[in-house]
Coordinates of C-alpha atoms and ligand atoms in Angstrom, one line a residue:
M2 CA 176.6 99.0 131.0
M3 CA 177.9 95.6 129.4
N4 CA 175.4 92.9 130.6
E5 CA 177.4 89.7 130.7
N6 CA 174.3 87.4 130.9
Q7 CA 172.8 89.1 127.9
R8 CA 175.9 88.5 126.3
L9 CA 176.1 84.9 126.9
E10 CA 172.3 84.3 125.9
G11 CA 173.3 85.5 122.5
Q12 CA 170.8 87.7 120.5
Q13 CA 167.6 87.8 122.6
I14 CA 165.8 90.5 120.4
K15 CA 164.2 93.1 122.8
E16 CA 161.9 95.9 121.3
A17 CA 163.4 99.0 122.2
N18 CA 160.0 101.3 123.6
P19 CA 161.1 104.6 123.2
S20 CA 158.7 105.6 125.7
D21 CA 160.9 104.0 128.4
K22 CA 163.5 106.3 129.0
K23 CA 161.4 109.3 129.8
S24 CA 159.7 107.8 132.7
D25 CA 162.2 105.0 133.9
K26 CA 164.6 105.8 136.5
D27 CA 166.5 102.6 136.3
Y28 CA 169.0 102.8 133.7
S29 CA 170.5 99.6 133.6
K30 CA 167.4 98.3 132.0
F31 CA 167.4 101.1 129.7
F32 CA 171.0 99.9 128.6
E33 CA 169.8 96.4 128.3
T34 CA 167.7 97.7 125.4
V35 CA 170.1 99.0 123.3
Y36 CA 173.4 96.8 124.0
T37 CA 173.0 93.9 122.2
P38 CA 176.4 93.4 121.0
P39 CA 177.5 91.0 118.1
S40 CA 178.4 87.1 118.7
L41 CA 180.6 85.8 115.9
K42 CA 179.9 82.2 117.7
D43 CA 176.1 83.0 117.2
A44 CA 176.7 83.9 113.8
K45 CA 178.1 80.6 112.6
K46 CA 175.2 78.7 113.5
R47 CA 173.0 77.5 111.3
G48 CA 169.7 75.9 112.6
K49 CA 166.4 74.6 111.0
E50 CA 164.7 77.5 112.3
E51 CA 162.4 78.8 110.0
V52 CA 163.4 82.2 108.4
S53 CA 160.6 84.6 109.4
Y54 CA 159.3 86.5 106.6
H55 CA 157.6 90.1 107.1
K56 CA 155.8 91.4 104.3
D57 CA 154.7 94.7 105.8
F58 CA 157.3 96.8 107.0
D59 CA 156.0 100.2 108.2
I60 CA 157.6 103.5 110.0
P61 CA 156.1 103.5 113.1
E62 CA 153.9 106.7 113.4
E63 CA 155.3 108.4 116.4
F64 CA 158.9 108.4 114.5
R65 CA 157.5 110.0 111.2
G66 CA 158.3 113.7 112.0
M67 CA 161.8 112.7 113.6
G68 CA 164.0 114.0 111.0
K69 CA 162.4 117.6 110.3
G70 CA 165.0 119.8 109.7
R71 CA 167.9 117.4 110.0
K72 CA 170.2 116.0 107.2
F73 CA 171.5 112.7 106.9
Y74 CA 174.6 111.5 105.0
I75 CA 175.8 108.2 104.3
R76 CA 179.0 106.7 103.2
T77 CA 179.3 103.2 101.7
Y78 CA 182.1 100.7 101.6
G79 CA 182.1 97.4 100.0
C80 CA 180.0 95.4 97.8
Q81 CA 176.8 96.1 95.7
M82 CA 174.7 94.4 98.9
N83 CA 176.3 97.4 101.0
E84 CA 175.3 99.9 98.1
H85 CA 171.7 98.6 97.9
D86 CA 171.2 98.5 101.8
T87 CA 172.2 102.1 101.5
E88 CA 169.4 102.7 99.3
V89 CA 167.0 100.9 101.9
M90 CA 168.6 103.2 104.7
A91 CA 168.3 106.4 102.7
G92 CA 164.8 105.3 102.0
I93 CA 163.9 105.2 105.6
F94 CA 165.6 108.2 106.6
L95 CA 163.5 110.3 103.9
N96 CA 160.2 108.5 105.5
L97 CA 161.5 110.0 108.8
G98 CA 161.7 113.4 107.2
Y99 CA 165.5 113.8 107.1
E100 CA 166.9 115.4 103.9
P101 CA 169.8 114.2 102.1
T102 CA 173.2 115.8 102.4
N103 CA 176.4 115.0 100.4
T104 CA 178.8 116.7 102.8
T105 CA 179.5 115.2 106.2
E106 CA 179.7 119.0 107.5
D107 CA 176.2 119.8 106.8
A108 CA 174.9 116.6 108.2
D109 CA 173.2 116.0 111.5
V110 CA 173.3 112.1 111.2
I111 CA 176.5 110.4 109.5
L112 CA 176.3 106.8 108.7
L113 CA 179.4 104.7 107.9
N114 CA 177.8 101.5 105.8
T115 CA 181.2 99.4 106.3
C116 CA 182.8 96.5 104.8
A117 CA 184.8 93.8 106.7
I118 CA 185.9 91.8 103.6
R119 CA 189.8 92.5 104.0
E120 CA 192.0 94.5 106.7
N121 CA 191.9 97.3 104.6
A122 CA 188.8 97.8 103.9
E123 CA 188.3 98.1 107.8
N124 CA 191.2 100.3 108.2
K125 CA 189.8 103.1 105.7
V126 CA 186.7 102.9 108.2
F127 CA 188.7 103.5 111.4
G128 CA 190.7 106.4 109.7
E129 CA 187.3 107.7 108.6
L130 CA 186.2 107.8 112.1
G131 CA 189.4 109.4 113.1
H132 CA 188.4 112.4 110.8
L133 CA 184.9 112.6 111.7
K134 CA 186.1 113.2 115.4
P135 CA 186.5 117.3 115.1
L136 CA 183.2 117.4 113.8
K137 CA 181.7 115.6 116.6
V138 CA 183.6 118.3 118.6
E139 CA 182.3 121.1 117.1
K140 CA 178.7 119.8 116.9
P141 CA 178.0 117.7 119.8
D142 CA 174.4 117.0 118.6
L143 CA 175.7 115.3 115.5
I144 CA 175.1 111.5 115.4
I145 CA 177.8 109.3 114.1
G146 CA 176.7 105.9 113.2
V147 CA 178.5 102.8 112.2
C148 CA 176.7 100.2 110.2
G149 CA 177.0 97.3 107.8
C150 CA 179.5 94.4 108.0
M151 CA 181.8 95.6 110.3
S152 CA 179.4 96.0 113.1
Q153 CA 178.8 92.2 112.9
E154 CA 181.9 91.2 114.5
E155 CA 182.8 91.6 118.1
S156 CA 186.5 92.9 118.1
V157 CA 185.4 95.9 115.9
V158 CA 182.5 96.4 118.6
N159 CA 184.9 96.3 121.3
K160 CA 187.4 98.7 120.0
I161 CA 184.8 101.2 119.0
L162 CA 183.4 101.2 122.2
K163 CA 187.0 101.3 123.7
T164 CA 188.4 104.0 121.6
Y165 CA 186.2 105.7 119.4
N166 CA 183.8 107.7 121.5
Q167 CA 182.7 110.0 119.0
V168 CA 180.5 106.9 117.6
D169 CA 176.7 107.4 118.9
M170 CA 175.6 104.2 117.3
I171 CA 176.1 100.9 116.1
F172 CA 174.0 98.3 114.2
G173 CA 174.2 95.3 112.3
T174 CA 173.2 94.1 108.8
H175 CA 170.1 92.4 110.1
N176 CA 169.0 95.6 112.1
I177 CA 168.6 98.0 109.1
H178 CA 164.7 98.2 109.4
R179 CA 165.3 98.8 113.2
L180 CA 166.7 102.3 112.1
P181 CA 164.0 104.6 113.3
H182 CA 164.0 102.8 116.6
I183 CA 168.0 103.0 116.8
L184 CA 168.5 106.5 115.9
N185 CA 165.6 107.4 118.6
E186 CA 167.6 105.7 121.0
A187 CA 171.0 107.4 120.1
Y188 CA 169.1 111.0 120.4
M189 CA 167.6 110.0 123.9
S190 CA 171.1 108.2 125.4
K191 CA 174.3 109.5 126.3
E192 CA 175.8 106.3 125.7
M193 CA 176.7 104.5 122.8
V194 CA 173.6 102.5 121.2
V195 CA 174.6 99.0 120.1
E196 CA 172.2 97.0 118.4
V197 CA 173.8 93.9 116.4
W198 CA 171.6 91.0 116.1
S199 CA 173.6 87.8 115.3
K200 CA 170.8 85.6 114.3
E201 CA 170.0 84.0 111.2
G202 CA 168.0 86.8 110.0
D203 CA 164.4 87.5 108.4
V204 CA 163.4 88.3 104.8
I205 CA 161.9 91.9 105.2
E206 CA 159.7 93.1 102.2
N207 CA 158.3 96.7 101.7
L208 CA 161.0 98.4 102.8
P209 CA 161.7 102.0 101.4
K210 CA 164.2 102.3 98.8
V211 CA 165.6 105.7 97.4
R212 CA 167.8 104.2 94.4
R213 CA 170.6 105.8 92.8
G214 CA 169.6 107.0 89.5
N215 CA 166.7 105.9 87.4
I216 CA 168.7 103.9 84.8
K217 CA 170.1 100.9 86.4
A218 CA 169.0 99.3 89.7
W219 CA 169.7 96.7 92.3
V220 CA 167.4 93.9 93.3
N221 CA 168.1 91.6 96.1
I222 CA 167.1 87.7 95.4
M223 CA 168.5 86.6 98.6
Y224 CA 170.5 87.4 101.6
G225 CA 173.4 85.5 103.6
C226 CA 175.8 83.0 102.8
D227 CA 176.1 79.2 104.0
K228 CA 179.4 78.3 102.0
F229 CA 181.7 79.0 104.8
C230 CA 184.7 79.4 102.5
T231 CA 187.5 79.3 105.1
Y232 CA 188.9 82.6 104.1
C233 CA 185.8 84.4 104.3
I234 CA 183.6 86.9 106.9
V235 CA 180.5 87.2 104.9
P236 CA 178.6 84.1 106.2
F237 CA 179.2 85.5 109.5
T238 CA 178.3 89.0 109.2
R239 CA 175.2 88.4 106.5
G240 CA 173.8 85.3 108.5
K241 CA 172.1 82.0 106.7
E242 CA 170.9 81.8 103.4
R243 CA 167.3 83.0 102.7
S244 CA 165.8 83.5 99.4
R245 CA 162.9 86.1 98.7
R246 CA 159.9 84.7 97.3
P247 CA 159.8 84.8 93.4
E248 CA 156.6 86.7 93.5
D249 CA 158.0 89.6 95.2
I250 CA 161.1 89.9 93.0
I251 CA 159.0 89.5 89.9
Q252 CA 156.7 92.0 91.1
E253 CA 159.9 94.5 91.8
V254 CA 161.3 94.1 88.4
R255 CA 158.0 94.8 86.8
Q256 CA 157.6 97.9 88.5
L257 CA 161.5 99.0 87.8
A258 CA 160.7 98.1 84.2
A259 CA 157.3 100.1 84.2
Q260 CA 159.4 103.0 85.6
G261 CA 161.4 103.0 83.0
Y262 CA 164.5 101.4 84.4
Q263 CA 166.7 100.0 81.5
E264 CA 168.3 97.3 83.5
V265 CA 168.5 95.5 86.9
T266 CA 171.2 93.5 88.6
L267 CA 169.9 90.6 90.9
L268 CA 172.1 90.5 93.9
G269 CA 173.2 87.9 96.6
Q270 CA 176.3 86.3 97.8
N271 CA 175.7 83.3 96.3
V272 CA 172.8 83.8 93.6
N273 CA 173.3 80.2 92.3
A274 CA 172.1 78.9 95.8
Y275 CA 168.6 80.9 95.1
G276 CA 165.4 78.9 96.1
K277 CA 167.3 76.1 98.0
D278 CA 165.7 77.1 101.1
F279 CA 162.3 76.7 100.0
T280 CA 160.3 73.9 101.2
D281 CA 157.0 74.3 99.4
I282 CA 158.2 75.1 95.6
K283 CA 160.9 73.8 93.4
F284 CA 162.3 77.4 92.3
G285 CA 165.9 78.0 91.5
L286 CA 167.8 80.6 89.8
G287 CA 167.4 79.1 86.2
E288 CA 163.2 79.4 86.9
L289 CA 163.6 83.0 88.4
M290 CA 165.6 84.0 85.3
E291 CA 163.2 82.5 82.9
E292 CA 160.6 84.9 84.5
M293 CA 163.1 87.6 84.1
R294 CA 163.1 87.0 80.3
K295 CA 159.2 87.6 80.1
I296 CA 159.6 91.1 81.5
D297 CA 159.9 94.1 79.3
I298 CA 163.3 95.4 80.5
P299 CA 166.3 95.6 78.3
R300 CA 168.8 93.8 80.6
V301 CA 169.0 91.6 83.5
R302 CA 172.5 90.8 85.4
F303 CA 173.5 88.6 88.1
T304 CA 175.9 88.9 90.7
T305 CA 177.8 86.9 92.7
S306 CA 178.0 83.3 91.0
H307 CA 179.2 80.4 92.9
P308 CA 180.8 77.6 90.2
R309 CA 179.7 74.8 92.4
D310 CA 175.8 75.7 92.2
F311 CA 175.9 76.4 88.8
D312 CA 173.7 74.2 87.1
D313 CA 172.7 72.8 83.4
H314 CA 169.3 74.4 83.7
L315 CA 170.5 77.8 84.3
I316 CA 173.2 77.5 81.4
E317 CA 170.1 76.6 79.2
V318 CA 168.0 79.8 80.4
L319 CA 170.9 82.2 79.9
A320 CA 171.5 80.8 76.2
K321 CA 168.1 81.8 75.1
G322 CA 169.8 85.5 75.7
G323 CA 167.1 88.3 75.0
N324 CA 167.3 90.8 78.0
L325 CA 169.7 88.1 79.8
V326 CA 173.1 89.6 79.1
E327 CA 176.3 87.2 77.9
H328 CA 178.4 88.3 81.0
I329 CA 178.9 86.0 83.6
H330 CA 181.1 86.9 87.0
L331 CA 182.3 83.4 88.1
P332 CA 184.9 83.6 91.0
V333 CA 187.3 80.8 90.9
Q334 CA 189.8 82.3 93.7
S335 CA 192.5 79.7 92.8
G336 CA 193.7 77.4 89.7
S337 CA 195.2 75.1 92.3
T338 CA 192.8 72.1 93.2
D339 CA 194.8 71.7 96.4
V340 CA 194.5 75.2 97.4
L341 CA 190.5 75.3 96.7
K342 CA 190.2 72.2 98.8
I343 CA 191.7 74.4 101.9
M344 CA 189.8 77.3 100.9
A345 CA 186.4 74.9 101.1
R346 CA 185.7 75.9 97.5
K347 CA 184.1 72.3 96.6
Y348 CA 185.1 72.2 93.5
S349 CA 188.3 71.2 91.7
R350 CA 190.4 73.2 89.0
E351 CA 189.1 70.8 86.5
Q352 CA 185.5 71.0 87.7
Y353 CA 185.6 74.7 87.1
L354 CA 187.1 74.2 83.6
E355 CA 184.5 72.1 83.1
L356 CA 181.9 74.5 83.7
V357 CA 183.7 77.4 81.8
R358 CA 183.5 74.6 78.8
K359 CA 179.7 74.2 79.2
I360 CA 179.1 77.7 79.5
K361 CA 181.1 78.5 76.3
A362 CA 179.6 75.6 74.4
A363 CA 176.1 77.1 75.0
I364 CA 176.7 80.7 75.0
P365 CA 179.6 81.0 72.4
D366 CA 180.2 84.8 72.9
A367 CA 180.1 84.8 76.9
V368 CA 182.3 87.0 78.7
L369 CA 183.6 85.5 81.8
T370 CA 185.3 87.4 84.7
T371 CA 186.4 86.3 87.7
D372 CA 187.7 86.8 91.8
I373 CA 191.1 85.8 92.7
I374 CA 193.2 85.6 96.0
V375 CA 197.0 85.1 95.7
G376 CA 199.1 84.3 99.0
Y377 CA 196.7 81.9 100.6
P378 CA 198.5 80.4 103.7
N379 CA 201.0 78.2 102.4
E380 CA 200.6 78.9 98.5
T381 CA 203.3 77.2 96.7
D382 CA 204.8 78.9 93.5
E383 CA 203.7 75.8 91.6
Q384 CA 200.1 76.7 93.1
F385 CA 200.3 80.1 92.1
E386 CA 201.4 79.2 88.6
E387 CA 198.4 77.1 88.6
T388 CA 196.2 80.1 89.1
M389 CA 198.0 81.7 86.1
S390 CA 197.7 79.0 83.9
L391 CA 193.9 78.9 84.5
Y392 CA 193.4 82.6 83.8
R393 CA 195.0 81.8 80.5
E394 CA 193.1 78.7 79.6
V395 CA 189.8 80.4 80.5
G396 CA 190.7 83.9 78.9
F397 CA 188.8 85.9 81.4
D398 CA 188.1 89.5 80.2
T399 CA 189.2 90.9 83.6
A400 CA 189.7 90.0 87.0
Y401 CA 189.3 91.4 90.7
T402 CA 192.4 90.5 92.4
F403 CA 193.4 90.1 96.0
I404 CA 196.2 89.4 98.4
Y405 CA 194.6 87.0 101.4
S406 CA 193.9 89.0 104.3
P407 CA 192.9 86.9 107.7
R408 CA 189.8 87.4 109.3
E409 CA 189.6 86.8 112.6
G410 CA 187.0 83.9 113.4
T411 CA 187.4 82.3 110.1
P412 CA 189.2 79.0 110.0
A413 CA 191.9 80.3 107.6
A414 CA 192.8 82.7 110.0
K415 CA 194.1 80.1 112.4
M416 CA 196.5 78.4 109.9
Q417 CA 200.0 79.0 109.8
D418 CA 201.3 80.6 106.9
N419 CA 205.0 80.4 105.3
V420 CA 204.4 82.8 102.3
P421 CA 206.1 86.0 103.0
M422 CA 204.3 89.2 102.5
E423 CA 207.0 90.2 99.6
V424 CA 206.2 86.8 97.9
K425 CA 202.4 87.9 98.0
K426 CA 203.1 91.0 96.5
Q427 CA 205.0 89.7 93.7
R428 CA 202.5 87.2 93.0
L429 CA 199.7 90.1 92.6
Q430 CA 201.9 92.0 90.5
R431 CA 202.6 89.2 87.9
L432 CA 198.8 88.5 88.0
N433 CA 197.5 92.1 87.3
S434 CA 200.0 92.2 84.4
L435 CA 198.4 89.3 83.0
V436 CA 194.8 90.7 83.9
N437 CA 195.7 93.8 82.2
E438 CA 197.1 91.9 79.1
G439 CA 194.1 89.9 78.9
S440 CA 191.7 93.2 79.3
A441 CA 193.6 94.8 76.6
E442 CA 193.4 92.0 74.2
A443 CA 189.6 91.6 74.9
M444 CA 189.3 95.3 74.2
K445 CA 190.9 95.3 71.2
K446 CA 188.2 92.7 69.6
Y447 CA 185.7 95.5 69.5
L448 CA 188.0 97.7 67.2
G449 CA 185.3 98.9 64.3
E450 CA 182.4 96.8 66.0
I451 CA 179.1 98.6 66.6
V452 CA 178.0 98.0 70.2
E453 CA 174.8 98.7 72.0
V454 CA 175.7 101.0 74.9
L455 CA 173.3 101.7 77.9
V456 CA 174.1 105.9 78.5
E457 CA 174.7 106.1 82.1
G458 CA 175.9 109.8 82.3
E459 CA 178.7 112.4 81.3
S460 CA 182.3 110.9 81.5
K461 CA 184.5 112.2 84.5
N462 CA 186.7 114.4 82.6
N463 CA 184.7 115.9 80.0
P464 CA 180.7 116.8 80.2
D465 CA 180.6 116.5 76.4
V466 CA 181.7 113.2 76.2
M467 CA 179.0 110.4 77.6
A468 CA 179.8 107.4 79.2
G469 CA 178.1 104.0 79.6
Y470 CA 178.2 100.1 79.3
T471 CA 177.8 97.4 76.7
R472 CA 175.9 94.3 77.7
K473 CA 179.2 92.6 78.3
N474 CA 180.1 95.3 81.0
K475 CA 182.5 97.3 78.9
L476 CA 182.9 100.9 79.6
V477 CA 182.5 103.1 76.2
N478 CA 183.1 106.6 75.8
F479 CA 182.0 108.8 72.9
K480 CA 180.4 112.5 72.2
A481 CA 176.7 112.5 72.2
P482 CA 174.0 115.1 73.2
K483 CA 172.5 114.8 77.0
T484 CA 169.5 113.4 75.8
A485 CA 171.2 110.2 75.1
I486 CA 171.4 109.7 78.8
G487 CA 169.3 106.8 80.0
K488 CA 169.0 105.3 76.3
L489 CA 170.4 102.5 74.7
V490 CA 172.4 103.6 71.8
K491 CA 174.5 102.1 69.0
V492 CA 178.7 103.3 68.8
R493 CA 181.1 102.0 66.6
V494 CA 184.3 101.5 68.4
T495 CA 187.1 103.6 67.2
D496 CA 189.9 103.3 70.0
A497 CA 190.6 100.3 72.4
R498 CA 192.1 101.0 75.9
T499 CA 193.0 98.3 78.6
W500 CA 189.9 99.4 80.7
S501 CA 187.6 101.1 78.2
L502 CA 186.3 101.6 74.7
N503 CA 186.1 104.9 72.5
G504 CA 184.0 105.4 70.1
E505 CA 181.3 107.6 67.9
M506 CA 177.6 107.4 67.8
V507 CA 176.0 105.9 64.6
D508 CA 174.5 108.8 62.3
E509 CA 171.0 107.8 62.6
M510 CA 171.0 107.9 66.2
V511 CA 172.9 111.1 66.2
E512 CA 170.2 112.7 64.4
Q513 CA 167.2 111.2 66.6
L514 CA 168.8 112.3 69.8
E515 CA 169.6 115.9 68.1
A516 CA 166.0 116.4 67.1
A517 CA 165.0 115.3 70.8
E518 CA 167.2 118.1 71.8
V519 CA 165.8 120.6 69.7
N520 CA 162.0 119.7 70.6
Ligands
LIG602 N1 180.2 85.6 97.1 C1 181.2 86.3 96.7 C2 182.3 86.9 97.0 C3 181.9 88.0 98.0 S1 183.7 88.7 98.6 C4 181.5 84.9 95.9 O1 181.9 84.1 97.1 O2 182.0 84.7 95.1 C5 184.3 89.1 96.8 C6 185.8 88.5 96.9 O3 186.4 89.0 97.9 C7 185.9 87.2 96.8 O4 185.4 86.6 95.7 C8 187.1 87.0 97.2 O5 187.8 86.8 96.0 C9 187.3 88.1 97.9 N2 188.1 87.9 99.4 C10 187.0 87.3 100.6 N3 187.5 87.0 101.8 C11 188.9 87.6 101.4 C12 189.7 87.7 102.2 N4 189.9 87.1 103.4 N5 191.2 88.0 101.9 C13 191.1 88.4 100.5 N6 190.0 88.3 100.0 C14 189.0 87.9 100.0
LIG603 FE1 182.4 84.5 101.3 FE2 182.4 81.6 100.0 FE3 180.1 82.8 100.7 FE4 181.2 84.1 98.9 S1 180.7 82.0 98.8 S2 180.5 85.1 100.2 S3 183.3 83.9 99.3 S4 181.8 82.3 102.0
LIG604 FE1 182.0 93.6 102.3 FE2 180.2 92.4 103.8 FE3 180.0 92.8 101.3 S1 182.1 92.2 104.0 S2 182.3 92.7 100.4 S3 180.1 94.5 102.6 S4 178.7 91.6 102.1

């Protein structure tokens, strides 16, 4: 079934025509249409080809009833980008007539939307595929699909082809809009359907979406990444940087505001590169945030920022505040200029600190959070200490911390590494203690203060307690009636923990909400 020519040619896009199968006795031709494996080599290319922009996605008429009487289940791993892709896929499923379910046992289609960022993220998915095997044996008509970033890796696709025959379909991050076709192929074929394009990717508008919740929403502003940090798989799995047009983003956010959403998070792997690919207009993240300020929605966030492209104009716009929150996630990765150089981050410790200084000067109460990798190949004790000292110097509120995980195909994976795992673990532990300390300290500052909380729902442990986040992304728990859900309320902080705050809603607010409950 493997067509070597096609493999070498790379990612030729062939439209799978669902009617082919019934009339076609030449199965090899059929497999050609459904076997498009990934190629890391192709994924690395950054050509001058225009990104094609498709304005009007639509579900082909012939697939509309496909999901009648069937249920879908999607499990999502990884970052917000994946979470949002899941919302799009759920939208496609609903348009095909499927119903959602939240148990795998009940599902007719199970999709694992995967993450490739570290080895343990991948191991979780392989473990889950193992767990699903008995279900497939019990229900042979069940369709199991693997999508997301792992699908873009050749080694993963080969491993699944070889050892996970419970999988019916694999499709990539650039193939989400092809879900109706891929599903159709999976129903008709006895072989595993593989459709992973490694080409640079398009921008497709008007994809259906089923958002999780009606309070906060994610909005993609760009796709892909061209930074090629030496440890990172994302530029391979997500293709080249390509921005959505400002008018499409503005329209989406306006619609969300009109629907009553209280918060949007603008998404991209490197949002500071937004607009750099436009050839006809000069319009970057600063300009986009300026437009966001004009929209009547209480909070606008963005993630993730790369320090390298964070320019003065953006700082100037953010400093105007309004609905632009004063929380910036600014991954530093390391405090050592030498390590940053090997990581190809393209800034030094000093340049990062200078950027932080500028942000704090313009936005005095800005909260900064970060991502850090410890145990990079050959990281010395001194270099690690530089990360610790930078952490203290910036005074981050919190951080996501990781032990370096080699990713096949990336430059760092080929580096010799003289740091034993034991040492890496000790470094992570020390860094995590510092992160905890910093977080607890940051929380203490809120004691006695009144904060604005966007109420998201009941707290995990107690239905009488509501939970929500402040503008600076602090989790707050407090007693409130259910009518508070979806509203911005004022809470006085009475207790500061390491990762959350407890508080009481201020009196006037309680009265209003209780009145709403009675009415
Ligand atoms: N685009 C974002 C990061 C996305 S990945 C950015 O550049 O900021 C999220 C985080 O995972 C990264 O910031 C990095 O800290 C971590 N990460 C990425 N690749 C990794 C690897 N190979 N090993 C360990 N951590 C990694
Ligand atoms: Fe990965 Fe670097 Fe791109 Fe972030 S900026 S996604 S870390 S390559
Ligand atoms: Fe993971 Fe892909 Fe996001 S590798 S972190 S799901 S972009």
